[in-house]
Coordinates of C-alpha atoms and ligand atoms in Angstrom, one line a residue:
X1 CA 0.0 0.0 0.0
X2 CA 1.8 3.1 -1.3
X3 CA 1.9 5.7 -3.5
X4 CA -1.3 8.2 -3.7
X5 CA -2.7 8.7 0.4
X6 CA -6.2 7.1 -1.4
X7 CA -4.8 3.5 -0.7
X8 CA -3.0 4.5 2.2
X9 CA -3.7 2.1 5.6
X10 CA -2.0 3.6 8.9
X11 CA -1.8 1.2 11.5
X12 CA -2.0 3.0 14.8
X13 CA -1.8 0.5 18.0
X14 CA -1.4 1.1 21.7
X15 CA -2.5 0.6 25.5
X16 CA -5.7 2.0 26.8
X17 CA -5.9 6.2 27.4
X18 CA -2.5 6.8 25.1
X19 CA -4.1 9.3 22.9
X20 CA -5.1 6.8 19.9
X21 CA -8.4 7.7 18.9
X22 CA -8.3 11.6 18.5
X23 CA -4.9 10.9 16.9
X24 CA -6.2 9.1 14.8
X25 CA -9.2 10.7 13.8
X26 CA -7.0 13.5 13.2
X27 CA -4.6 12.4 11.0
X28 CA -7.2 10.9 8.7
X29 CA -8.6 14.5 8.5
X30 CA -5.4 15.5 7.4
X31 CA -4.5 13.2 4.9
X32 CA -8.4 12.9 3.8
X33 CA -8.3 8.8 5.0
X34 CA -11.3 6.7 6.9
X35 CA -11.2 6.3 10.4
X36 CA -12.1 2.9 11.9
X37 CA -12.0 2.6 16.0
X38 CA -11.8 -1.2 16.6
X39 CA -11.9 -1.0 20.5
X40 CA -15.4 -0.1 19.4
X41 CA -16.4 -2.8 18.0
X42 CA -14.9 -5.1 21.2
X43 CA -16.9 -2.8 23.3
X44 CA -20.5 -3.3 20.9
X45 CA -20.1 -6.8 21.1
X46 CA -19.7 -6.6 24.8
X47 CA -22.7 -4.6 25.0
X48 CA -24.4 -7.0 23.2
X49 CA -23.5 -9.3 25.2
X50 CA -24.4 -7.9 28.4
X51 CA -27.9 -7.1 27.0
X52 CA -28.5 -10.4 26.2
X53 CA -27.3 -12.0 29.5
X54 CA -24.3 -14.2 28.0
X55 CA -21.7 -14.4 31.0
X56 CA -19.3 -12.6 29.7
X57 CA -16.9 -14.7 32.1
X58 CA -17.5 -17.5 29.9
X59 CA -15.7 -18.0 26.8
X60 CA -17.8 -21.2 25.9
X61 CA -20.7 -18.6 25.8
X62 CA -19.1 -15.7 24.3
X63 CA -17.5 -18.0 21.6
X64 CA -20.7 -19.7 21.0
X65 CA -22.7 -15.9 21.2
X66 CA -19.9 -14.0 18.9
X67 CA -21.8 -14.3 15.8
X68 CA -25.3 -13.4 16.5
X69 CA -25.4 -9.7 16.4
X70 CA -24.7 -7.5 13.0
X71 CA -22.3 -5.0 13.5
X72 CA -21.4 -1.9 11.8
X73 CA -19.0 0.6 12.0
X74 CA -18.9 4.3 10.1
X75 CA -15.6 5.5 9.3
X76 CA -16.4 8.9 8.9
X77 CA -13.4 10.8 11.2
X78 CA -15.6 13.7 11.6
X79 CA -18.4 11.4 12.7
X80 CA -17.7 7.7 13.5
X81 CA -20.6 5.5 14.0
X82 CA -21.0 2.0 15.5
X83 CA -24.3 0.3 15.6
X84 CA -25.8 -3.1 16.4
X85 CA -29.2 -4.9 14.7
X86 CA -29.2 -1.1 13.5
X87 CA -29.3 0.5 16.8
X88 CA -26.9 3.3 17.9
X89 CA -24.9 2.5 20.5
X90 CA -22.2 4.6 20.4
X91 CA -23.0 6.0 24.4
X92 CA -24.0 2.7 25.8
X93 CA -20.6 1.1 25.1
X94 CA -18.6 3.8 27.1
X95 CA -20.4 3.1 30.0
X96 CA -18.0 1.8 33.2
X97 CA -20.1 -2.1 32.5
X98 CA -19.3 -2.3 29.2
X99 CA -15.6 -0.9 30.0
X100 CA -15.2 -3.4 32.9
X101 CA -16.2 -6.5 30.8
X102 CA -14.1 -5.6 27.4
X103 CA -11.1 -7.3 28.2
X104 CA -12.2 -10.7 28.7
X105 CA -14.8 -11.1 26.0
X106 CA -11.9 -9.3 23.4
X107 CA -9.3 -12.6 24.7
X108 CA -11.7 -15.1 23.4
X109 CA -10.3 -15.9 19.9
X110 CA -13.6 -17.0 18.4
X111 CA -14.5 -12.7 18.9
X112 CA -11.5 -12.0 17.7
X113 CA -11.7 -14.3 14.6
X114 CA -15.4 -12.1 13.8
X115 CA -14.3 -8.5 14.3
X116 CA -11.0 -9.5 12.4
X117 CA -12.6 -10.3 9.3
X118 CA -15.1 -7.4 9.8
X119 CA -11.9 -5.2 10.0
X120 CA -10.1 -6.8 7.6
X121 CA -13.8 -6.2 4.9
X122 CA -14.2 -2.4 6.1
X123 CA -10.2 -1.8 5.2
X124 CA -10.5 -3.4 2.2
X125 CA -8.6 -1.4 -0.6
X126 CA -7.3 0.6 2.2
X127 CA -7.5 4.6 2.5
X128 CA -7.8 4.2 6.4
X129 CA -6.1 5.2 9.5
X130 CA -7.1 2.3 11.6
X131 CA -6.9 2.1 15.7
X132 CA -6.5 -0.6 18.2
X133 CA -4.4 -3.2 19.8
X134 CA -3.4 -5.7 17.3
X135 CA -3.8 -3.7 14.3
X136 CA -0.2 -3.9 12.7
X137 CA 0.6 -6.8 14.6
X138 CA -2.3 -9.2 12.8
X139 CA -5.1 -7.4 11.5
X140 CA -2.8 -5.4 8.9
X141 CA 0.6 -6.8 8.9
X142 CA 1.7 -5.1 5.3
X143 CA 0.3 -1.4 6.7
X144 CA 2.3 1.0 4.7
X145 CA 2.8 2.9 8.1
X146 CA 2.6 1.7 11.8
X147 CA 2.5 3.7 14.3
X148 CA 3.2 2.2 18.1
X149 CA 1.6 5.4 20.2
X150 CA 2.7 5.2 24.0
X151 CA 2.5 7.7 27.2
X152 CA 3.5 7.3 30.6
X153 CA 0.8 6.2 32.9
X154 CA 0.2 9.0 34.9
X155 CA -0.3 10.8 32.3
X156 CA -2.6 8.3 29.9
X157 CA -4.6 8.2 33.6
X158 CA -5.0 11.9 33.6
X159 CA -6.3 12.5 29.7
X160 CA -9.1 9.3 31.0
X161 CA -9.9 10.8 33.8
X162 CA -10.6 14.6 32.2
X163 CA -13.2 12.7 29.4
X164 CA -15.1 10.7 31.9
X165 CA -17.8 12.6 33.7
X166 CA -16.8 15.3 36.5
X167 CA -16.3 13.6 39.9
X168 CA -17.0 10.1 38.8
X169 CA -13.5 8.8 39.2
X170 CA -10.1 9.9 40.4
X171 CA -6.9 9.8 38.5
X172 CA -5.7 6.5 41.1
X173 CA -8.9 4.8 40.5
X174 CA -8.3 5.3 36.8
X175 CA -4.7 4.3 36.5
X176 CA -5.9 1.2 38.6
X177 CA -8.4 0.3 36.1
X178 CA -5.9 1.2 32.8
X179 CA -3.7 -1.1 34.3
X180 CA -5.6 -3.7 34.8
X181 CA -6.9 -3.5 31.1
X182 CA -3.1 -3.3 30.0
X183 CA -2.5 -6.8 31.8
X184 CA -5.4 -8.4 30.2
X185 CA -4.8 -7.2 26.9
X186 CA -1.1 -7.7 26.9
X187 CA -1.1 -11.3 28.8
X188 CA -4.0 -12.1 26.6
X189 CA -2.5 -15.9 24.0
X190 CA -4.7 -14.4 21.1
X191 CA -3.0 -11.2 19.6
X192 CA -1.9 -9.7 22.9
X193 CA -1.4 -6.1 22.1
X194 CA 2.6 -5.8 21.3
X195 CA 4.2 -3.6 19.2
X196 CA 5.1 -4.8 16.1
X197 CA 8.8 -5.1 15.1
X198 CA 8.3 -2.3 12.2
X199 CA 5.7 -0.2 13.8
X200 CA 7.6 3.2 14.9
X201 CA 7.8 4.3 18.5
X202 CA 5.4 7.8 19.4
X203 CA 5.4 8.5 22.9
X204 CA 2.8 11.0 23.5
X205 CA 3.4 11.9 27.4
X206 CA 5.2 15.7 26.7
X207 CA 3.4 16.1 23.6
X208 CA 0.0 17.9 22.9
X209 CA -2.3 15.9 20.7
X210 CA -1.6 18.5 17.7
X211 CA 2.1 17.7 17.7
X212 CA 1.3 13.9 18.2
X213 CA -0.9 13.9 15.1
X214 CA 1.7 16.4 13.2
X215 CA 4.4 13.8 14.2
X216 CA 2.1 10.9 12.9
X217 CA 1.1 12.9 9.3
X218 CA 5.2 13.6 8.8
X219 CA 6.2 10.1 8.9
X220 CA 4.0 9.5 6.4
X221 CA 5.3 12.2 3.9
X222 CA 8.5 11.8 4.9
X223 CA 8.6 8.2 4.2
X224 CA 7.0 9.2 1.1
X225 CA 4.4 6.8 1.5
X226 CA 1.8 9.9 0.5
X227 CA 2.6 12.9 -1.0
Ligands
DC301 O1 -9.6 1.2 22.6 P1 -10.6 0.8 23.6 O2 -10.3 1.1 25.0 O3 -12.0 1.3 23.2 O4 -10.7 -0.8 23.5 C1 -11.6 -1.5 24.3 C2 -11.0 -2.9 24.5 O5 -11.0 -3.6 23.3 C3 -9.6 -3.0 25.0 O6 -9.6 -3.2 26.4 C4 -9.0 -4.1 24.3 C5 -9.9 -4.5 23.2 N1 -9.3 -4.3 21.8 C6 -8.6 -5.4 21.3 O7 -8.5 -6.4 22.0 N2 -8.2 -5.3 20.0 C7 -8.3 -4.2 19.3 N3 -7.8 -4.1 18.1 C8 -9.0 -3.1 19.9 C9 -9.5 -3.2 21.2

């Protein structure tokens, strides 16, 4: 995938609260790419899930469960959507349920084998700056670009803390609960998140998100990979 920006798939990968999805969504604004948030569609299953009473704690369910509901993701960066059997549920997966179950239903390898293939249909020809965990690792091993975007915890606990509602948690609590998720995900046998050997380094602590998404949108000219 090189050449014109049209075909163009960034690959932007990284634990919970570093910064990944309004980088991303802003550096597909500036190079005129789709956005696709994949934690989002972890989280819609889950919701799903939840709705439907699956234990979520049991992967024989979940596996068995991952199929059922249709879900679809806009890739829009000015206005993502994500939907399920058609309904909008783009606030009911940020709530702290659907946030406390994600982890273990995104282990279970028959979900990841479903939202894989989703991603891998919605990339298709490319033209996509896409977010998540395994993204250059599996999803999109021959991304023209991969970006491995990091920040210390303190300060990834911080940026959470600021978009959940006032008062509802403190910055402890938070970095608590981020590093639990970062165990999960990163212990996890099917695509832990890792950084992939060719993705490049971006750590985001000292940076504001402008010169994070700058950084992001020069690698890609520079390497020439868009023009
Ligand atoms: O990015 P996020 O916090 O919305 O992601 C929610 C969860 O989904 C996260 O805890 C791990 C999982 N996830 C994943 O396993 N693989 C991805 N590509 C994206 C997210």
């Amino acid at each position: 995938m090189q050449g014109r920006s049209g075909d163009l798939v960034v690959a932007v990968d990284g634990p919970s609260g570093s910064g990944k999805s309004s980088t991303s969504r802003g550096v597909a604004r500036a190079l005129g790419l789709r956005y696709l948030d994949t934690g989002a569609m972890y989280r819609a299953l889950t919701w799903w899930l939840l709705q439907s009473g699956v234990d979520v704690d049991d992967p024989a369910a979940v596996a068995m469960a991952a199929k059922e509901p249709e879900i679809v993701s806009g890739t829009d960066p000015d206005a993502p959507t994500i939907t399920v059997d058609g309904a909008d549920v783009s606030g009911p997966i940020r709530t702290p349920e659907v946030t406390a179950a994600v982890s273990v239903v995104s282990a279970v390898p028959e979900v990841r084998a479903v939202l894989v293939g989703l991603q891998r249909e919605i990339i298709g020809e490319g033209g996509i700056v896409v977010e998540g965990r395994d993204i250059g690792s599996v999803v999109m091993p021959d991304a023209a670009l991969k970006v491995f975007l990091t920040a210390h915890a303190a300060a990834r606990a911080e940026r959470r803390t600021a978009e959940l509602a006032p008062g509802s948690a403190t910055v402890d609590a938070t970095e608590a609960d981020l590093a639990r998720r970062d165990r999960i995900d990163s212990g996890r046998a099917a695509s832990p998140l890792a950084k992939a050997e060719d993705a490049v380094e971006v750590d985001g602590t000292d940076l504001t998100l402008d010169e994070v998404i700058a950084t992001i949108v020069g690698l890609a000219r520079d390497s020439r990979r868009v023009s």
